């Protein structure tokens, strides 16, 4: 089988045999201009031939069919699509204008699961909250008939750690505003760029709360709105906005999780799980979020197989419907919780170079940790023994199994410039960065897939 | 009068008295973080309170009224709005999708004076031309019922010199395609970025040629289309696009040129003309194109006046309707051709720092040239004695009068990342860059406005 894989793929990526092999770019352990043709083929193909892959839509289903064909053509076996139900949502019209003396359009994007305005829109005064905390503190009923706006803004950070807290205006803001009577909610995009390309993403309303119209302004539009709000606060005309958002809640629709395997020499051993998600938001082509993750996972399985059939089976999981609420990851865990997995790794933070590794078994399995640390040390990756891996959105199953997780942290300093925008397209991925990801994943996965003993070691027993 | 100006404006900009005054940033002759509050007040005000200012629309008229009020409030006299007629054009719906196996939306923007499709759009096969030369070479009638696409792409250059030649697919492409029977025309954006924000701009159809629908794809969308066209050329499905463009030709509408003056000590001398344009494209707020130019011109007149009433009158010209075809510049020259101007300077290339100066009187008036060269030499500006200034779009009158022109060249390396896109907003202007422009303009204008003799010198006589 692996001979046929070699024939199928043009191999441009030289995997260094040892950490001290001769290298041109010692920072990353890669030759300058390194290119992984397998990963690029997947990434270029699905983003070009399928484009956007919104969860629960025919576009996502076309993406699954495309990915399954690709996996089979590259020698994966047991390629399946496991369907699951989810609540569907479809974008409609989305536009807004300042009305009055400074009449002008604003650029925005509806949030996933946003409610709709009437087709003709609503016109309402904007109430300004600098932060999500200020919105939470607003008196009950104080927003009746108003549009709440929260300007809380995130900074670019290498580890993306601002996204959690500063993403709360998007995730919880509309429900909080609705609870205080708001007719609609606008937020500043959860993004670190200043392009007029707003950042979408899901919001949630608790059961029993009617979804209000909710959208994100691009950062320059949020700046513009805030300049006008400051004039209003200084005695100028109140700011009123005409808002048209006509998304539709589709009720129950079907998404699916695609998996495929490279069979190990001992198929009775729990497999190594390489995860990503195949769906994307609808305004970009989901290149960095997350076709690149699936490209890395799939290419890694093939690159490990090129070195000889691994001991353990390597399974790739292309989760569905991550963006709208991690539906695929939850469905996969529900279906496979009783099937032990050896270890999980996920790629869902773009295609920036990997700069740090942590696991959740470092203390319990120091020998394996030492071998992993050596495997990545030549690629500019810090083995962070003091940190504990927790996995990402697509690894629910590993957390539910209290299983082993390796986190290979990508440099995400500019990830939130593009995240969930129309700008998430192929041209934003640096092929050399993508190749470094595959090289690091291959080094790590080769160790894990050939590990005979239990990977959690003592930590699992202590759990 | 100038005392009142001093009272009106907080003066944060220290104009160095001599080139060897102590400076922190010797590259630009400015203190780090220098800020010109007058220029910023104009720029921030008009882009925030008015927003987009499409030529011939009520938005542009509101912009003129705003600017006239600003000029009067800052001490300008003879503030007038000279109306002129122009053919109006208004953007409508604009969307496109690939149809067939790789169905997906494409992001585009209608070109100014584009024709319209039916409201339901057209669906047609795309014919690929790598360059404008290839389109010119297409046989007559060969594009019947097709959509022509030209992928000719510009590079970023400091002097913007790619814009002329590589802008031809936008300016002439649709007319060429129409002459060969095309049902529509798409171009790659004339821009140096890779954001999904397409670059609009005017196109022209000769009298008697019906305007066909014509639009620019963003660069990432052009890349995507070309990847699909390459698959078609290799035997895949032909690429078909559904195109909806519903702009309207409005017939004759009214724009206007706004002028205002700082009166000189000898009003009988021809004035110094500082030009820019006030209109903008409709998708951005026209911050770099060209509110910053008007901010620089207006602030310069006031900064020179702060040094004492100049000998000559300084007139600012905020031209109307530059974007749609230089209508304002032509109207101004037609109305004022017989009124001699001493010298013209224009700012219409963003707000990047000035790096080079040339004139069209360097040879004929070497003494004045030497004084101008000394005036700018401390600001990191190269006095280019070997080049001849020709002025920009808003200086028709100087060319028609064979008058004196000074070109203060801005660094435009990133100008075409933003030019004619929705991304042309206030946040893209660096206040320190804007301040350097005002400082250089002030140094130059102070020399010119206090020059008693004829500025063209011998060159004028030789003309």
Coordinates of C-alpha atoms in Angstrom, one line a residue, chain B:
Chain B
X1 CA -6.8 87.8 10.7
X2 CA -3.9 85.6 11.4
X3 CA -4.1 86.2 15.1
X4 CA -7.6 84.8 15.0
X5 CA -6.4 81.8 13.1
X6 CA -3.9 81.2 15.9
X7 CA -6.7 81.4 18.4
X8 CA -8.9 79.0 16.4
X9 CA -6.4 76.2 16.2
X10 CA -4.3 74.4 18.7
X11 CA -0.8 74.4 17.2
X12 CA 1.0 71.2 17.8
X13 CA 3.2 71.3 14.8
X14 CA 6.6 73.0 15.2
X15 CA 7.9 74.2 11.8
X16 CA 11.6 74.1 12.1
X17 CA 13.1 77.5 11.3
X18 CA 16.2 76.1 9.6
X19 CA 17.2 72.8 8.2
X20 CA 19.7 72.2 11.0
X21 CA 17.4 72.8 13.9
X22 CA 17.5 69.9 16.5
X23 CA 15.3 67.1 15.4
X24 CA 14.5 63.6 16.7
X25 CA 13.7 61.8 13.5
X26 CA 16.3 63.1 11.0
X27 CA 14.8 61.0 8.2
X28 CA 11.7 63.2 8.0
X29 CA 12.7 66.4 9.8
X30 CA 9.8 65.8 12.2
X31 CA 9.5 65.0 15.8
X32 CA 8.4 61.4 16.3
X33 CA 4.6 61.3 16.6
X34 CA 4.2 64.7 15.0
X35 CA 0.6 65.6 14.5
X36 CA -1.0 68.4 12.5
X37 CA -4.2 69.1 14.2
X38 CA -5.6 71.3 11.5
X39 CA -5.2 68.7 8.8
X40 CA -6.4 65.9 11.0
X41 CA -9.5 68.0 12.0
X42 CA -10.5 68.3 8.3
X43 CA -9.7 64.7 7.5
X44 CA -11.4 63.2 10.5
X45 CA -14.4 65.6 10.2
X46 CA -15.3 65.1 6.6
X47 CA -14.7 61.3 6.5
X48 CA -16.8 60.9 9.7
X49 CA -19.6 63.4 9.4
X50 CA -20.1 63.0 5.6
X51 CA -18.6 59.6 4.7
X52 CA -18.6 58.7 1.0
X53 CA -18.9 61.5 -1.5
X54 CA -19.8 60.1 -4.9
X55 CA -19.6 62.7 -7.6
X56 CA -22.9 64.3 -8.6
X57 CA -24.9 62.9 -5.6
X58 CA -26.4 64.6 -2.6
X59 CA -23.5 63.0 -0.6
X60 CA -21.0 65.0 -2.6
X61 CA -23.1 68.2 -2.2
X62 CA -23.2 67.6 1.6
X63 CA -19.4 67.3 1.4
X64 CA -19.0 70.6 -0.4
X65 CA -21.3 72.4 2.2
X66 CA -19.3 70.8 5.0
X67 CA -16.0 71.9 3.5
X68 CA -17.1 75.5 2.8
X69 CA -18.3 75.8 6.4
X70 CA -14.9 74.4 7.6
X71 CA -13.0 76.9 5.4
X72 CA -15.0 79.9 6.6
X73 CA -14.6 78.8 10.2
X74 CA -10.9 78.7 9.7
X75 CA -10.5 82.1 8.2
X76 CA -10.6 81.5 4.5
X77 CA -12.3 84.2 2.4
X78 CA -13.9 84.2 -1.0
X79 CA -15.3 80.7 -0.3
X80 CA -17.4 79.7 -3.3
X81 CA -18.9 76.6 -4.9
X82 CA -18.8 76.7 -8.7
X83 CA -21.3 74.2 -10.1
X84 CA -20.8 72.3 -13.3
X85 CA -22.7 69.6 -15.1
X86 CA -21.5 66.0 -15.4
X87 CA -23.0 62.6 -16.4
X88 CA -24.2 60.9 -13.2
X89 CA -23.9 57.2 -12.4
X90 CA -25.2 55.3 -9.4
X91 CA -24.1 51.8 -8.2
X92 CA -26.9 49.2 -7.8
X93 CA -26.8 45.6 -6.9
X94 CA -23.6 43.8 -7.7
X95 CA -23.1 40.1 -7.3
X96 CA -21.7 37.2 -9.1
X97 CA -21.5 33.4 -8.7
X98 CA -19.7 30.6 -10.4
X99 CA -22.4 28.2 -11.5
X100 CA -22.0 24.4 -12.0
X101 CA -19.8 21.9 -10.2
X102 CA -17.8 24.6 -8.3
X103 CA -20.7 26.8 -7.5
X104 CA -19.7 29.7 -5.2
X105 CA -20.0 33.4 -4.9
X106 CA -17.4 35.9 -6.2
X107 CA -16.8 39.4 -4.7
X108 CA -16.8 42.2 -7.2
X109 CA -17.6 45.9 -7.7
X110 CA -19.1 47.6 -10.7
X111 CA -16.9 50.0 -12.6
X112 CA -18.0 53.6 -12.8
X113 CA -20.2 54.0 -15.9
X114 CA -20.7 50.3 -16.2
X115 CA -23.8 49.2 -18.0
X116 CA -26.4 47.1 -16.3
X117 CA -27.6 43.5 -16.6
X118 CA -31.2 42.6 -16.4
X119 CA -32.4 42.6 -12.8
X120 CA -32.2 38.7 -12.9
X121 CA -28.7 38.9 -14.2
X122 CA -27.0 37.1 -17.1
X123 CA -25.2 33.7 -17.1
X124 CA -22.4 33.3 -19.6
X125 CA -19.2 31.5 -20.2
X126 CA -16.0 33.3 -19.2
X127 CA -13.2 33.8 -21.8
X128 CA -9.8 34.2 -20.2
X129 CA -7.3 36.8 -21.4
X130 CA -4.0 37.0 -19.5
X131 CA -3.4 40.6 -20.5
X132 CA -5.1 43.6 -22.2
X133 CA -3.0 42.9 -25.3
X134 CA -4.5 39.5 -25.6
X135 CA -8.0 41.0 -25.4
X136 CA -7.1 43.6 -28.1
X137 CA -6.0 40.7 -30.3
X138 CA -9.2 38.7 -30.0
X139 CA -11.0 38.4 -33.4
X140 CA -14.1 40.5 -34.1
X141 CA -17.3 38.9 -32.9
X142 CA -15.4 36.2 -31.0
X143 CA -16.8 37.2 -27.7
X144 CA -20.5 37.2 -28.7
X145 CA -22.6 36.2 -25.7
X146 CA -19.5 35.7 -23.5
X147 CA -18.0 37.4 -20.5
X148 CA -14.5 38.6 -21.1
X149 CA -12.0 38.4 -18.2
X150 CA -8.6 40.1 -18.2
X151 CA -6.2 39.1 -15.4
X152 CA -3.5 41.7 -16.0
X153 CA -2.1 42.5 -12.6
X154 CA -0.2 45.5 -11.3
X155 CA 2.7 45.5 -8.8
X156 CA 3.1 47.8 -5.9
X157 CA 5.6 50.6 -6.8
X158 CA 6.6 53.6 -4.7
X159 CA 5.8 56.0 -7.5
X160 CA 2.5 54.3 -8.6
X161 CA 3.8 54.0 -12.1
X162 CA 2.2 50.7 -12.8
X163 CA -1.3 52.3 -12.5
X164 CA -1.2 53.8 -16.0
X165 CA -0.5 50.8 -18.1
X166 CA -2.0 48.1 -15.8
X167 CA -5.1 50.2 -15.3
X168 CA -5.9 49.9 -19.0
X169 CA -8.1 46.8 -18.6
X170 CA -10.4 48.9 -16.4
X171 CA -10.3 52.1 -18.5
X172 CA -10.4 50.6 -22.0
X173 CA -11.1 46.9 -21.5
X174 CA -14.9 47.0 -21.4
X175 CA -15.1 49.1 -24.6
X176 CA -12.8 46.7 -26.3
X177 CA -14.8 43.7 -25.1
X178 CA -18.0 45.4 -26.2
X179 CA -16.6 46.0 -29.7
X180 CA -16.1 42.2 -30.0
X181 CA -19.6 41.4 -28.9
X182 CA -19.0 40.6 -25.2
X183 CA -22.1 40.4 -23.0
X184 CA -20.0 41.6 -20.0
X185 CA -16.5 42.2 -18.8
X186 CA -14.7 41.3 -15.6
X187 CA -11.2 42.4 -14.7
X188 CA -8.8 41.6 -11.9
X189 CA -8.8 44.6 -9.5
X190 CA -6.3 47.3 -10.3
X191 CA -4.8 47.0 -6.9
X192 CA -1.7 45.6 -5.1
X193 CA -3.4 44.0 -2.1
X194 CA -4.9 40.5 -1.6
X195 CA -8.0 41.5 0.4
X196 CA -11.4 40.6 -0.7
X197 CA -12.2 44.2 -1.3
X198 CA -12.4 44.9 -5.0
X199 CA -11.2 48.2 -6.6
X200 CA -13.7 50.2 -8.5
X201 CA -12.9 53.1 -10.9
X202 CA -14.3 54.6 -14.0
X203 CA -14.4 53.0 -17.4
X204 CA -15.3 54.7 -20.7
X205 CA -17.3 53.7 -23.7
X206 CA -16.9 55.7 -26.9
X207 CA -19.9 57.6 -28.2
X208 CA -22.2 55.1 -29.9
X209 CA -21.0 52.1 -28.0
X210 CA -23.6 50.7 -25.6
X211 CA -22.2 50.3 -22.1
X212 CA -21.9 46.6 -21.2
X213 CA -21.9 45.4 -17.6
X214 CA -18.3 45.7 -16.3
X215 CA -16.9 44.9 -12.9
X216 CA -13.7 44.2 -11.0
X217 CA -13.1 41.1 -9.0
X218 CA -11.0 41.4 -5.8
X219 CA -7.6 39.9 -6.3
X220 CA -8.3 36.7 -4.3
X221 CA -11.5 36.2 -6.4
X222 CA -9.5 36.8 -9.5
X223 CA -7.0 34.1 -8.3
X224 CA -9.9 31.8 -7.6
X225 CA -11.4 32.4 -11.1
X226 CA -8.1 31.8 -12.7
X227 CA -7.6 28.5 -10.9
X228 CA -11.0 27.4 -12.2
X229 CA -10.2 28.6 -15.7
X230 CA -6.9 26.6 -15.6
X231 CA -8.9 23.5 -14.7
X232 CA -11.3 24.2 -17.6
X233 CA -8.3 24.8 -20.0
X234 CA -7.0 21.4 -18.8
X235 CA -10.3 19.7 -19.9
X236 CA -12.6 20.5 -17.0
X237 CA -16.0 22.1 -17.0
X238 CA -16.1 25.5 -18.8
X239 CA -16.4 28.3 -16.2
X240 CA -19.8 30.0 -16.3
X241 CA -20.7 33.0 -14.2
X242 CA -24.1 34.4 -13.2
X243 CA -23.6 38.2 -13.1
X244 CA -26.0 40.7 -11.6
X245 CA -25.1 44.4 -12.0
X246 CA -27.8 47.1 -11.8
X247 CA -26.1 50.5 -11.8
X248 CA -27.9 53.4 -13.3
X249 CA -26.8 56.1 -15.7
X250 CA -28.4 59.3 -14.3
X251 CA -27.9 61.7 -17.2
X252 CA -26.8 65.2 -16.4
X253 CA -26.3 65.9 -12.7
X254 CA -24.5 68.7 -10.9
X255 CA -21.2 68.7 -9.1
X256 CA -19.1 71.7 -8.0
X257 CA -15.6 73.0 -7.4
X258 CA -15.1 74.6 -4.0
X259 CA -12.4 77.3 -3.6
X260 CA -11.3 79.5 -0.8
X261 CA -8.5 82.0 -0.2
X262 CA -6.0 83.3 2.2
X263 CA -5.6 86.8 0.8
X264 CA -2.0 87.9 0.0
X265 CA -0.5 91.3 0.7
X266 CA -0.6 92.0 -3.0
X267 CA -3.9 90.6 -4.4
X268 CA -3.0 91.8 -7.8
X269 CA -0.3 89.1 -8.1
X270 CA -1.4 85.7 -9.5
X271 CA -2.2 83.3 -6.7
X272 CA -0.6 80.1 -5.6
X273 CA -3.1 77.2 -6.2
X274 CA -3.2 74.3 -3.9
X275 CA -5.4 71.5 -5.4
X276 CA -7.0 68.2 -4.4
X277 CA -10.4 66.7 -5.0
X278 CA -13.3 66.4 -2.6
X279 CA -15.4 63.7 -4.2
X280 CA -14.7 60.1 -3.5
X281 CA -15.8 56.7 -4.6
X282 CA -18.9 55.4 -2.8
X283 CA -17.7 52.3 -1.1
X284 CA -15.1 53.9 1.2
X285 CA -15.1 57.3 2.9
X286 CA -12.4 58.6 0.6
X287 CA -9.8 59.2 3.4
X288 CA -6.7 58.6 1.3
X289 CA -8.5 59.5 -2.0
X290 CA -8.6 62.4 -1.5
X291 CA -9.8 63.9 1.8
X292 CA -6.2 63.8 3.0
X293 CA -5.1 65.8 -0.1
X294 CA -7.7 68.5 0.8
X295 CA -6.6 68.4 4.4
X296 CA -3.0 68.9 3.4
X297 CA -3.8 71.8 1.0
X298 CA -6.1 73.6 3.5
X299 CA -3.8 73.1 6.5
X300 CA -0.8 74.3 4.4
X301 CA -2.5 77.6 3.6
X302 CA -3.2 78.2 7.3
X303 CA 0.3 77.1 8.4
X304 CA 1.8 79.6 5.9
X305 CA -0.5 82.3 7.1
X306 CA 0.6 81.6 10.7
X307 CA 4.1 82.8 9.6
X308 CA 2.7 86.1 8.5
X309 CA 0.5 87.3 5.7
X310 CA 2.0 86.0 2.5
X311 CA 2.8 88.2 -0.5
X312 CA 0.6 86.3 -2.9
X313 CA -2.9 85.0 -2.3
X314 CA -3.1 81.3 -1.6
X315 CA -6.1 79.6 -3.1
X316 CA -7.3 76.1 -2.3
X317 CA -9.2 74.2 -5.0
X318 CA -11.3 71.3 -3.8
X319 CA -12.2 69.9 -7.2
X320 CA -15.5 68.0 -7.7
X321 CA -16.1 64.8 -9.7
X322 CA -12.5 63.8 -10.2
X323 CA -13.1 60.1 -9.9
X324 CA -15.7 59.8 -12.6
X325 CA -13.6 61.5 -15.2
X326 CA -11.8 64.6 -14.0
X327 CA -15.0 66.7 -14.7
X328 CA -14.2 69.2 -12.0
X329 CA -10.6 69.9 -13.1
X330 CA -11.8 70.4 -16.7
X331 CA -14.6 72.7 -15.5
X332 CA -12.3 74.8 -13.4
X333 CA -9.8 75.3 -16.2
X334 CA -12.6 76.2 -18.6
X335 CA -13.9 78.8 -16.2
X336 CA -10.5 80.3 -15.0
X337 CA -8.1 79.7 -17.9
X338 CA -7.7 83.4 -18.5
X339 CA -7.0 84.2 -14.9
X340 CA -3.2 83.7 -14.4
X341 CA -2.1 81.4 -11.6
X342 CA 1.4 81.7 -10.2
X343 CA 2.0 78.0 -9.6
X344 CA 0.0 74.9 -8.8
X345 CA 0.6 72.0 -6.4
X346 CA -1.7 69.1 -6.0
X347 CA -2.1 66.3 -3.4
X348 CA -3.9 63.3 -4.8
X349 CA -1.9 60.2 -3.9
X350 CA -2.8 59.3 -0.4
X351 CA -1.1 60.5 2.8
X352 CA 2.3 58.7 2.5
X353 CA 5.4 60.7 3.3
X354 CA 6.8 63.0 0.6
X355 CA 10.0 61.6 -0.7
X356 CA 10.7 63.6 -3.9
X357 CA 10.2 67.0 -5.4
X358 CA 10.3 68.2 -9.0
X359 CA 9.1 71.3 -10.8
X360 CA 8.7 72.3 -14.4
X361 CA 10.7 75.5 -13.9
X362 CA 13.9 74.0 -12.4
X363 CA 16.0 74.9 -15.4
X364 CA 14.4 78.3 -16.1
X365 CA 14.5 79.5 -12.5
X366 CA 17.5 77.9 -10.8
X367 CA 17.5 80.4 -8.0
X368 CA 14.0 79.6 -7.0
X369 CA 14.7 75.9 -7.4
X370 CA 17.6 76.2 -5.1
X371 CA 15.5 77.9 -2.4
X372 CA 12.8 75.2 -2.7
X373 CA 15.4 72.4 -2.5
X374 CA 16.8 73.9 0.7
X375 CA 13.3 74.3 2.1
X376 CA 12.5 70.6 1.8
X377 CA 15.9 69.1 2.2
X378 CA 15.5 68.6 6.0
X379 CA 12.4 66.5 5.5
X380 CA 13.8 63.5 3.7
X381 CA 12.7 64.9 0.3
X382 CA 14.9 64.5 -2.7
X383 CA 15.0 67.6 -4.9
X384 CA 15.0 65.9 -8.3
X385 CA 16.5 68.5 -10.7
X386 CA 16.5 66.0 -13.6
X387 CA 12.7 65.4 -13.6
X388 CA 10.0 67.7 -14.9
X389 CA 6.7 68.1 -12.9
X390 CA 3.5 67.6 -14.8
X391 CA 0.9 67.8 -12.0
X392 CA -2.0 65.5 -11.4
X393 CA -5.6 65.2 -12.3
X394 CA -6.8 68.4 -10.5
X395 CA -4.3 70.7 -12.2
X396 CA -5.7 70.9 -15.7
X397 CA -5.7 74.7 -15.4
X398 CA -1.9 74.8 -14.9
X399 CA -1.2 72.6 -17.9
X400 CA -3.7 74.6 -20.0
X401 CA -2.0 77.8 -18.9
X402 CA 1.4 76.3 -19.5
X403 CA 2.0 77.5 -15.9
X404 CA 4.3 76.5 -13.1
X405 CA 3.9 73.2 -11.3
X406 CA 5.5 71.7 -8.3
X407 CA 5.1 68.0 -7.7
X408 CA 5.6 66.8 -4.1
X409 CA 5.7 63.0 -4.6
X410 CA 4.2 60.9 -1.9
X411 CA 5.3 57.4 -1.1
X412 CA 2.6 55.3 -2.7
X413 CA 4.0 51.9 -2.2
X414 CA 0.8 50.8 -0.4
X415 CA -1.6 53.3 -1.9
X416 CA -3.0 50.8 -4.4
X417 CA -3.8 48.4 -1.6
X418 CA -6.6 50.7 -0.7
X419 CA -7.3 52.9 -3.7
X420 CA -11.0 52.9 -4.8
X421 CA -12.0 50.2 -2.2
X422 CA -14.3 50.1 0.8
X423 CA -11.1 50.0 2.8
X424 CA -10.2 53.7 2.0
X425 CA -11.1 54.9 5.5
X426 CA -9.7 57.2 8.2
X427 CA -7.8 54.4 10.1
X428 CA -5.5 54.0 7.1
X429 CA -3.9 57.4 7.5
X430 CA -0.9 57.7 9.8
X431 CA -1.2 61.1 11.5
X432 CA 2.6 61.5 11.5
X433 CA 2.7 60.9 7.7
X434 CA 0.0 63.5 7.2
X435 CA 1.9 66.0 9.4
X436 CA 5.1 65.4 7.3
X437 CA 3.1 66.3 4.2
X438 CA 1.8 69.5 5.7
X439 CA 5.3 70.4 6.9
X440 CA 6.8 69.9 3.4
X441 CA 3.9 71.7 1.7
X442 CA 4.2 74.5 4.1
X443 CA 7.9 74.9 3.5
X444 CA 7.4 75.0 -0.3
X445 CA 4.3 77.1 -0.3
X446 CA 5.9 79.7 2.1
X447 CA 8.7 80.2 -0.5
X448 CA 6.3 80.3 -3.5
X449 CA 3.7 82.6 -1.9
X450 CA 6.4 85.1 -1.0
X451 CA 8.1 85.1 -4.4
X452 CA 7.7 88.5 -6.1
X453 CA 9.0 87.6 -9.5
X454 CA 7.5 85.4 -12.2
X455 CA 7.9 81.8 -11.1
X456 CA 8.3 80.2 -14.5
X457 CA 11.3 82.4 -15.2
X458 CA 13.0 81.7 -18.4
X459 CA 11.2 78.5 -19.0
X460 CA 7.9 80.3 -19.4
X461 CA 9.5 82.6 -22.0
X462 CA 10.9 79.6 -23.9
X463 CA 7.6 77.8 -23.9

